[in-house]
Amino acid sequence: MSNLELLPINIAGEWRLGGGGESTTLYPATGEVVGRLRAPSLEDVEEAIQKADHAFRTSGWAQKKPHERAAVLHRVAQLIRERAEPLAQLQRLDNGKPIKETRMLVASAAATFQFFAAACETMEETITPSRGDFMTMSVYEPMGVVAAITPWNSPIASEAQKLAPALAAGNAVVVKPAEATPLLALELARICEEAGVPKGLVSVLPGRGSVIGDAITKHPLVKRVSFTGGTSTGKHIAHIAADKMMPVSLELGGKSATMVLADADIDHAVNGVLYGIFSSSGESCIAGSRLFVARSLHAEFMQRLTAKAAALQVGDPADERTQMGPLITAKHRESIESYVALGLSEGGRLLTGGQRPEGAQFERGYYYRPTIIDGVKNDWQICQQEIFGPVLVAMPFDNEDDLLAQANDSVYALAAGIWTRDYKSAWRIGRAVQAGTVWINTYKQFSISTPFGGWRDSGLGREKGRLGIQQYMEQKSMYWGLNDQPLAWAN
Ligand SMILES: NC(=O)c1ccc[n+]([C@@H]2O[C@H](COP(=O)([O-])OP(=O)(O)OC[C@H]3O[C@@H](n4cnc5c(N)ncnc54)[C@H](O)[C@@H]3O)[C@@H](O)[C@H]2O)c1
Ligand SMILES: O=S(=O)(O)c1ccc(CO)cc1
């Protein structure tokens, strides 16, 4: 497939080859080339941002009545649904996620556009009765050009989560997808164009983060960056933003605690813990990667968990039965292998996995077996660093205080899971655990109307939810004088 034609990229509505170097997208299950493009040059970035700003000011998108913008975004949702299967297959080729999961991601992308279409139509400016002889009004204005910088693990979902509210709010958007997975962002831009988003309002600039991402973030016409990715990149972006006094939202890494109490429904908890860590091959910011099990249940639970983990269907992402596909790249697999070696050298006990699967079907892809390391201590590096792969570390706890002290002892605070039949324990622990999202007797479930984001090193700001649109707008308070008398001094 390496004689594939070079794909055009979208520079402010013009589909053409970028002026930068060639980059290829590999299918992680086989290493085959599934996409080739030329990255944008820095001149292309400049042109895209200048034209996006021009389109923002002249296309009339920001001035459209909200229901008119909503109609276009509803069409985007409709087109995504009509093309759901090809989009799901493209996402599978782009990053190797099993087809069952990519179908869910595509459905969620359509729902995201639908939700923000409705949010834009129903968002009201507020008028408040006020002190004195004036009426006050709080209104929201679009910002101009905003940037969406996304990672490789769930491109269509993270791109929809940024594009939909940013467009709903009336902005122009520059999307910078991850180097490894540019294909979905390009398709989404085509769909937006077809649905009636004005030309020039959306650009897709794939390329190296340290070059293209940096140039976008620093550009004076870029008024906001919505970033999803690693914590160190997020901090770098926050520094640039501070210099520009630019608002940012940062959806970053995690090392989420899953807690199984002594009274948990064991079957459900085993299933939930497995899904929480091994779906998406653990390449998920919210992966439940640190497991705490009540000491009285620990031995039995680990035995059942290990047996089920070892039996998970690892294999071809195109196969409907596959539960775990390959990792994104050979290099990422090497990083996971070195984390496992580190955990074992720290004293962890390998219960299952810890190696590549054997067999002809695994030879070309970047596969790794579901891995569980027990007997760790929460302050070991294997428990503190985000691995972003199919590696679960497990340890017992003695009581609620001990559990909370360990669960909260992390620089990350993105998500947590609690498995218990006792609603009072669930409430107490759920309130005391430090995390942006807490799942009780479930895991890794989402509603577009519920805000999502992290605390501490897991991020700043929230995406989704009714207020998700407001982060793409500047708020303005207006005072209307109602007094016929001249303004008095010093009131
Ligand atoms: N909290 C969330 O919602 C969420 C969701 C998915 C992934 N993540 C996190 O993403 C990480 C994995 O993704 P990744 O490896 O692609 O992350 P990454 O930080 O390396 O890259 C993310 C994006 O940032 C770009 N980038 C890199 N350097 C940049 C710079 N200097 N300026 C601007 N942009 C730059 C990359 O090109 C890419 O598009 C994990 O840490 C994971 O936890 C978080
Ligand atoms: O890291 S992922 O599991 O892909 C993921 C996708 C979406 C969201 C928020 O909607 C969070 C994490």
XYZ file of C-alpha atoms and ligand atoms in Angstrom:
547
model
C 0.000 0.000 0.000
C 3.027 2.349 0.137
C 2.269 3.520 -3.418
C -0.882 5.165 -2.029
C -1.488 8.643 -3.371
C -0.540 11.561 -1.156
C -3.609 12.870 0.660
C -4.369 16.571 0.452
C -4.720 18.393 3.747
C -7.150 21.213 4.495
C -5.527 24.637 4.629
C -8.369 27.042 5.353
C -10.769 25.191 3.100
C -8.295 24.516 0.286
C -7.493 20.860 -0.166
C -3.867 20.609 -1.246
C -0.533 19.005 -0.396
C 1.268 20.594 2.524
C 4.633 22.231 1.943
C 6.365 20.179 4.657
C 7.844 16.700 4.807
C 6.068 13.460 3.971
C 4.432 11.544 6.792
C 2.848 8.106 6.702
C 0.094 6.527 8.758
C 0.707 2.873 9.618
C -1.952 0.309 10.482
C -0.779 -0.888 13.910
C -2.075 -4.423 13.309
C 0.233 -5.022 10.341
C 2.598 -2.057 10.005
C 1.194 -1.413 6.504
C 1.001 2.152 5.202
C -2.646 3.247 5.112
C -2.170 6.959 4.505
C 0.461 9.293 3.106
C 0.476 13.044 3.225
C 2.739 16.039 3.200
C 2.661 17.920 6.477
C 2.039 21.651 6.379
C 5.002 24.005 6.311
C 5.148 26.920 8.756
C 4.025 29.135 5.846
C 0.954 26.900 5.467
C 0.221 27.304 9.173
C 0.453 31.082 8.852
C -1.842 31.056 5.813
C -4.399 28.765 7.487
C -4.616 30.930 10.600
C -4.780 34.227 8.665
C -7.521 32.836 6.425
C -9.383 31.332 9.364
C -9.373 34.751 11.012
C -10.607 36.304 7.757
C -13.360 33.676 7.472
C -14.340 34.289 11.096
C -14.720 38.019 10.398
C -16.336 37.825 6.970
C -18.179 34.523 6.467
C -21.155 35.500 8.599
C -20.928 32.247 10.596
C -20.642 34.013 13.954
C -23.543 36.305 13.085
C -25.868 33.525 11.961
C -28.898 32.968 14.116
C -28.147 30.132 16.530
C -30.773 27.893 14.913
C -29.034 28.378 11.538
C -25.662 27.259 12.950
C -27.485 24.449 14.726
C -28.993 23.245 11.436
C -25.508 22.913 9.911
C -24.201 21.034 12.942
C -27.228 18.717 12.878
C -26.299 17.977 9.248
C -22.747 17.141 10.377
C -24.221 14.668 12.900
C -26.453 13.215 10.190
C -23.554 12.767 7.731
C -21.437 11.082 10.409
C -24.307 8.653 11.046
C -24.779 7.972 7.321
C -21.031 7.220 6.984
C -20.684 5.482 10.331
C -19.272 2.229 9.004
C -16.571 3.697 6.702
C -15.604 6.139 9.450
C -15.347 3.328 12.011
C -13.199 1.317 9.588
C -10.992 4.352 8.935
C -10.549 4.893 12.671
C -9.581 1.224 13.007
C -6.914 1.628 10.311
C -5.750 4.940 11.758
C -4.987 3.643 15.245
C -5.735 -0.078 15.425
C -8.627 0.021 17.881
C -11.009 -2.940 17.615
C -13.931 -2.285 15.292
C -16.438 -2.750 18.115
C -14.883 0.220 19.914
C -14.445 2.439 16.860
C -18.159 2.030 16.052
C -18.969 3.355 19.530
C -16.593 6.294 19.045
C -18.195 7.258 15.736
C -21.667 7.125 17.301
C -20.440 9.326 20.131
C -18.966 11.838 17.657
C -22.373 12.163 15.946
C -24.062 12.586 19.336
C -21.551 15.286 20.237
C -22.422 17.382 17.170
C -26.115 16.872 17.858
C -25.719 17.903 21.494
C -23.793 21.094 20.744
C -26.178 21.998 17.929
C -28.930 21.948 20.532
C -26.760 23.732 23.104
C -26.079 26.572 20.703
C -29.752 26.931 19.897
C -30.930 26.921 23.475
C -28.144 28.921 25.093
C -29.673 32.098 26.404
C -28.200 35.428 27.262
C -29.226 36.246 30.792
C -30.905 39.407 31.918
C -30.798 40.106 35.608
C -32.795 42.632 37.584
C -30.219 44.809 39.146
C -29.229 47.257 41.835
C -29.847 50.855 40.963
C -31.266 52.347 37.817
C -29.955 49.952 35.262
C -30.634 46.571 33.866
C -27.659 44.165 33.461
C -27.210 41.599 30.794
C -24.621 38.843 30.466
C -23.832 37.975 26.851
C -21.321 35.690 25.161
C -19.207 36.442 22.096
C -17.233 33.968 19.975
C -13.467 34.273 20.321
C -12.196 34.094 16.732
C -9.707 31.406 15.749
C -9.425 28.586 18.279
C -7.146 25.565 18.100
C -7.963 21.923 18.788
C -4.857 19.817 19.470
C -5.604 16.110 19.819
C -3.861 12.807 20.644
C -3.846 9.527 18.737
C -5.876 7.288 21.010
C -9.482 8.272 20.140
C -9.144 10.850 17.366
C -12.725 11.075 16.161
C -14.082 11.458 19.696
C -11.581 14.059 20.843
C -11.837 16.022 17.592
C -15.651 16.080 17.706
C -15.531 17.141 21.358
C -13.614 20.264 20.377
C -14.899 21.053 16.878
C -18.604 20.810 17.711
C -18.731 23.305 20.627
C -16.163 25.632 19.014
C -18.206 25.850 15.801
C -21.482 26.029 17.707
C -20.110 29.074 19.514
C -19.371 30.763 16.170
C -15.579 30.372 15.965
C -13.111 29.300 13.283
C -11.149 26.166 14.211
C -7.647 24.967 13.416
C -7.333 21.257 14.164
C -3.898 19.744 14.847
C -4.322 15.961 14.973
C -1.580 13.667 16.245
C 1.143 12.746 13.720
C 0.185 9.061 13.858
C -3.551 9.563 13.261
C -4.466 12.392 10.890
C -7.110 10.562 8.821
C -10.237 11.129 10.910
C -9.681 14.865 11.334
C -9.394 15.215 7.561
C -12.644 13.286 7.064
C -14.428 15.375 9.700
C -13.327 18.558 7.919
C -14.773 17.201 4.650
C -18.038 16.425 6.400
C -18.205 19.916 7.945
C -17.622 21.447 4.519
C -20.332 19.261 2.949
C -22.760 20.132 5.740
C -22.368 23.841 5.023
C -19.693 25.139 7.396
C -18.270 28.119 5.447
C -15.011 27.587 3.561
C -11.935 28.586 5.497
C -13.531 28.210 8.895
C -11.987 24.783 9.521
C -8.381 23.804 8.786
C -6.628 20.532 9.518
C -2.892 20.844 10.022
C -1.318 17.464 10.762
C 2.362 17.521 11.619
C 4.919 17.410 14.383
C 3.621 18.784 17.668
C 6.853 20.537 18.552
C 6.805 22.414 15.226
C 3.239 22.752 13.932
C 1.486 22.494 17.320
C 3.886 24.983 18.841
C 3.464 27.476 15.980
C -0.328 27.268 16.259
C -0.275 27.727 20.042
C 2.042 30.750 19.852
C 0.193 32.476 17.014
C -1.271 35.821 18.125
C -4.510 35.259 16.184
C -5.186 31.984 18.035
C -7.408 32.989 20.941
C -7.835 29.694 22.718
C -6.248 26.229 22.686
C -8.208 23.170 23.636
C -5.620 20.465 24.161
C -5.893 16.748 24.855
C -2.663 14.835 25.324
C 0.203 14.179 27.705
C 0.767 16.172 30.889
C 4.233 17.438 29.944
C 2.936 18.768 26.601
C -0.031 20.284 28.423
C 2.267 22.128 30.824
C 4.339 23.432 27.911
C 1.175 24.747 26.246
C 0.053 26.322 29.535
C 3.345 28.255 29.704
C 2.882 29.633 26.202
C -0.726 30.470 27.045
C 0.346 32.341 30.167
C 2.660 34.532 28.082
C -0.196 35.343 25.696
C -2.842 35.583 28.471
C -4.735 33.008 26.425
C -7.276 30.661 28.015
C -6.599 26.952 27.567
C -8.343 23.753 28.434
C -6.107 20.796 29.115
C -7.324 17.183 29.118
C -4.247 15.301 30.269
C -3.005 11.993 31.605
C -4.211 9.735 34.387
C -3.384 6.853 36.701
C -6.876 6.115 37.887
C -7.663 4.084 40.999
C -10.220 1.293 40.851
C -11.346 0.240 44.310
C -13.017 -3.094 45.039
C -14.576 -3.214 48.506
C -15.122 -6.436 50.444
C -18.876 -6.459 49.722
C -18.597 -5.919 45.941
C -20.450 -8.085 43.441
C -17.331 -9.987 42.391
C -18.445 -11.000 38.907
C -19.418 -7.453 37.977
C -16.277 -6.038 39.542
C -14.012 -8.484 37.682
C -15.666 -7.578 34.373
C -15.584 -3.859 35.119
C -11.946 -3.853 36.183
C -10.957 -5.763 33.021
C -12.903 -3.406 30.775
C -11.529 -0.377 32.624
C -7.908 -1.276 31.994
C -7.775 -3.515 28.906
C -10.341 -1.951 26.542
C -8.535 0.226 23.995
C -5.417 -1.790 24.961
C -5.161 0.479 28.001
C -4.389 3.406 25.668
C -6.931 5.510 27.456
C -6.418 8.480 29.770
C -9.102 7.129 32.094
C -7.816 3.542 32.160
C -8.336 2.097 35.637
C -4.666 1.250 35.908
C -4.215 1.092 39.723
C -6.299 -1.586 41.424
C -6.987 -1.622 45.183
C -8.794 -4.700 46.529
C -9.981 -5.243 50.124
C -7.407 -7.519 51.748
C -10.062 -10.135 52.691
C -11.033 -10.477 49.012
C -7.664 -9.894 47.418
C -6.467 -13.464 46.772
C -9.782 -14.733 45.359
C -10.366 -11.601 43.313
C -6.898 -11.614 41.768
C -7.246 -15.272 40.855
C -10.540 -14.699 39.027
C -9.309 -11.503 37.409
C -6.107 -13.151 36.173
C -7.954 -16.109 34.640
C -10.279 -13.777 32.732
C -7.479 -11.432 31.648
C -5.491 -14.342 30.243
C -8.568 -15.420 28.241
C -9.243 -12.012 26.638
C -9.410 -12.115 22.840
C -6.305 -10.312 21.632
C -6.053 -9.997 17.874
C -7.219 -8.550 14.606
C -9.033 -5.227 15.180
C -11.287 -6.001 12.196
C -12.660 -9.096 13.932
C -15.910 -8.392 15.803
C -14.831 -10.732 18.607
C -11.562 -8.936 19.323
C -11.399 -7.349 22.766
C -7.849 -6.013 22.588
C -6.031 -4.918 19.437
C -2.420 -3.833 18.931
C -0.679 -0.836 20.467
C -0.227 2.325 18.425
C 3.452 1.941 17.437
C 6.441 -0.357 17.899
C 8.081 2.400 19.958
C 5.110 2.657 22.301
C 5.218 -1.119 22.830
C 8.895 -0.830 23.761
C 8.027 1.828 26.319
C 5.398 -0.488 27.844
C 7.885 -3.348 27.940
C 10.331 -1.198 29.828
C 7.646 -0.190 32.359
C 6.837 -3.858 32.981
C 10.538 -4.615 33.477
C 10.717 -1.669 35.887
C 7.707 -2.919 37.886
C 9.207 -6.375 38.194
C 12.579 -4.963 39.182
C 10.836 -2.903 41.874
C 9.524 -6.184 43.318
C 6.122 -6.684 41.626
C 4.777 -10.193 40.927
C 3.695 -10.925 37.363
C 0.303 -12.695 37.364
C -0.280 -12.772 33.623
C 1.043 -11.238 30.399
C 4.344 -9.412 30.472
C 5.117 -10.464 26.906
C 4.085 -10.243 23.259
C 1.562 -12.860 22.121
C 2.977 -15.645 19.987
C 1.726 -16.795 16.604
C 1.931 -15.848 12.954
C -1.017 -13.415 13.204
C 0.859 -11.292 15.742
C 4.169 -11.077 13.940
C 3.741 -7.806 12.088
C 1.522 -5.877 14.512
C 2.450 -4.135 17.755
C 0.634 -6.541 20.059
C 1.171 -7.011 23.795
C -0.641 -9.328 26.178
C -2.929 -8.035 28.960
C -0.597 -7.757 31.923
C -1.262 -7.787 35.665
C 1.394 -7.069 38.268
C 0.423 -7.737 41.871
C 2.130 -7.075 45.196
C 3.211 -3.552 44.306
C 3.430 -0.516 46.568
C 1.628 2.664 45.616
C 4.778 4.782 45.842
C 6.677 2.657 43.310
C 7.235 4.219 39.888
C 5.076 1.540 38.237
C 2.148 2.889 40.313
C 2.925 6.558 39.871
C 3.731 6.887 36.178
C 1.176 6.767 33.386
C 2.006 3.741 31.226
C -0.837 4.220 28.695
C -0.985 0.527 27.895
C -2.489 -2.800 29.006
C -0.740 -2.993 32.357
C -2.662 -3.209 35.631
C -0.897 -2.862 38.975
C -2.701 -4.299 42.013
C -2.408 -4.025 45.784
C -4.549 -4.813 48.834
C -5.950 -2.253 51.280
C -6.876 -2.647 54.941
C -9.538 -0.018 55.631
C -11.146 3.061 54.127
C -8.522 5.498 55.440
C -5.721 3.350 54.073
C -7.554 3.068 50.739
C -8.157 6.793 50.349
C -4.631 7.727 51.402
C -3.232 5.475 48.665
C -5.813 6.237 45.968
C -5.283 9.985 46.386
C -1.509 9.689 46.465
C -0.877 10.478 42.804
C -0.074 13.569 40.789
C -2.965 12.539 38.561
C -6.628 12.886 39.479
C -8.645 12.115 36.372
C -11.019 9.279 37.255
C -11.777 6.612 39.847
C -13.969 3.517 40.142
C -15.678 2.058 43.215
C -17.190 -1.429 43.382
C -19.435 -2.001 46.410
C -23.016 -2.984 47.285
C -23.143 -0.409 50.076
C -24.377 2.959 48.839
C -23.150 4.733 51.965
C -19.547 3.560 51.438
C -19.854 4.452 47.756
C -21.010 7.968 48.666
C -18.315 8.503 51.329
C -15.467 7.223 49.185
C -16.884 8.835 46.046
C -16.858 12.238 47.767
C -13.408 11.765 49.320
C -11.550 10.434 46.303
C -9.851 13.170 44.303
C -10.842 12.818 40.653
C -12.785 14.617 37.947
C -14.999 11.576 37.298
C -16.035 8.810 39.700
C -17.781 5.671 38.479
C -19.708 3.543 40.977
C -20.368 -0.074 40.003
C -19.509 0.803 36.419
C -16.500 2.179 34.570
C -15.542 4.137 31.453
C -19.115 5.179 30.657
C -19.925 8.623 29.297
C -22.782 10.975 28.790
C -22.262 13.969 26.513
C -24.308 16.090 28.917
C -21.940 15.374 31.840
C -18.784 17.509 32.168
C -15.448 15.711 31.822
C -11.983 16.760 32.936
C -9.255 16.262 35.494
C -7.791 17.720 38.640
C -4.095 18.410 39.325
C -1.764 17.015 36.615
C -4.769 15.519 34.832
C -5.832 18.862 33.500
C -7.632 22.160 33.633
C -11.168 22.943 32.540
C -14.053 20.744 31.457
C -15.293 19.507 28.105
C -18.813 18.353 27.290
C -21.894 19.237 29.285
C -24.232 22.152 28.706
C -21.489 24.619 29.664
C -18.932 23.025 27.308
C -19.817 25.628 24.691
C -19.047 28.569 26.972
C -15.323 27.920 27.075
C -15.244 28.864 23.379
C -16.824 32.252 24.095
C -15.865 35.403 25.912
C -18.392 36.564 28.472
C -19.457 40.198 28.499
C -21.569 42.077 31.066
C -23.691 44.919 29.733
C -25.283 47.631 31.859
C -28.279 49.524 30.504
C -28.965 52.876 32.133
C -32.658 53.399 32.883
C -32.518 56.670 34.714
C -33.736 59.847 32.999
C -31.605 61.954 35.384
C -27.971 62.868 34.578
C -25.402 60.470 36.042
C -24.478 61.522 39.561
C -20.869 61.523 40.818
C -19.767 58.936 43.378
C -22.830 56.758 43.757
N -7.779 13.655 29.618
C -8.180 13.292 28.409
O -9.314 13.548 27.993
C -7.258 12.507 27.501
C -7.813 11.782 26.458
C -6.947 11.066 25.634
C -5.580 11.083 25.854
N -5.070 11.792 26.886
C -3.622 11.766 27.160
O -2.873 11.881 25.958
C -1.605 11.239 26.096
C -1.327 10.373 24.888
O -1.402 11.108 23.740
P -0.120 11.625 22.950
O 1.037 10.732 23.153
O -0.555 11.915 21.539
O 0.161 13.002 23.715
P 1.132 14.179 23.279
O 1.069 15.187 24.363
O 2.448 13.677 22.871
O 0.461 14.750 21.939
C -0.857 15.253 21.917
C -0.968 16.261 20.785
O -0.138 17.376 21.102
C 0.729 17.655 20.008
N 1.948 18.291 20.531
C 3.081 17.697 20.947
N 3.990 18.630 21.328
C 3.391 19.837 21.169
C 3.800 21.186 21.396
N 5.029 21.487 21.837
N 2.930 22.170 21.136
C 1.678 21.887 20.695
N 1.248 20.635 20.430
C 2.086 19.623 20.677
C 0.942 16.304 19.364
O 1.427 16.425 18.069
C -0.472 15.740 19.430
O -1.267 16.262 18.403
C -1.710 10.437 27.374
O -1.005 11.063 28.404
C -3.195 10.437 27.672
O -3.504 10.246 29.032
C -5.883 12.512 27.710
O -8.864 8.181 26.465
S -10.154 7.733 25.905
O -10.589 6.505 26.558
O -10.074 7.562 24.485
C -11.319 8.945 26.222
C -12.226 9.271 25.262
C -13.172 10.272 25.551
C -13.154 10.869 26.780
C -14.111 11.936 27.172
O -15.280 11.919 26.490
C -12.244 10.511 27.707
C -11.336 9.545 27.420
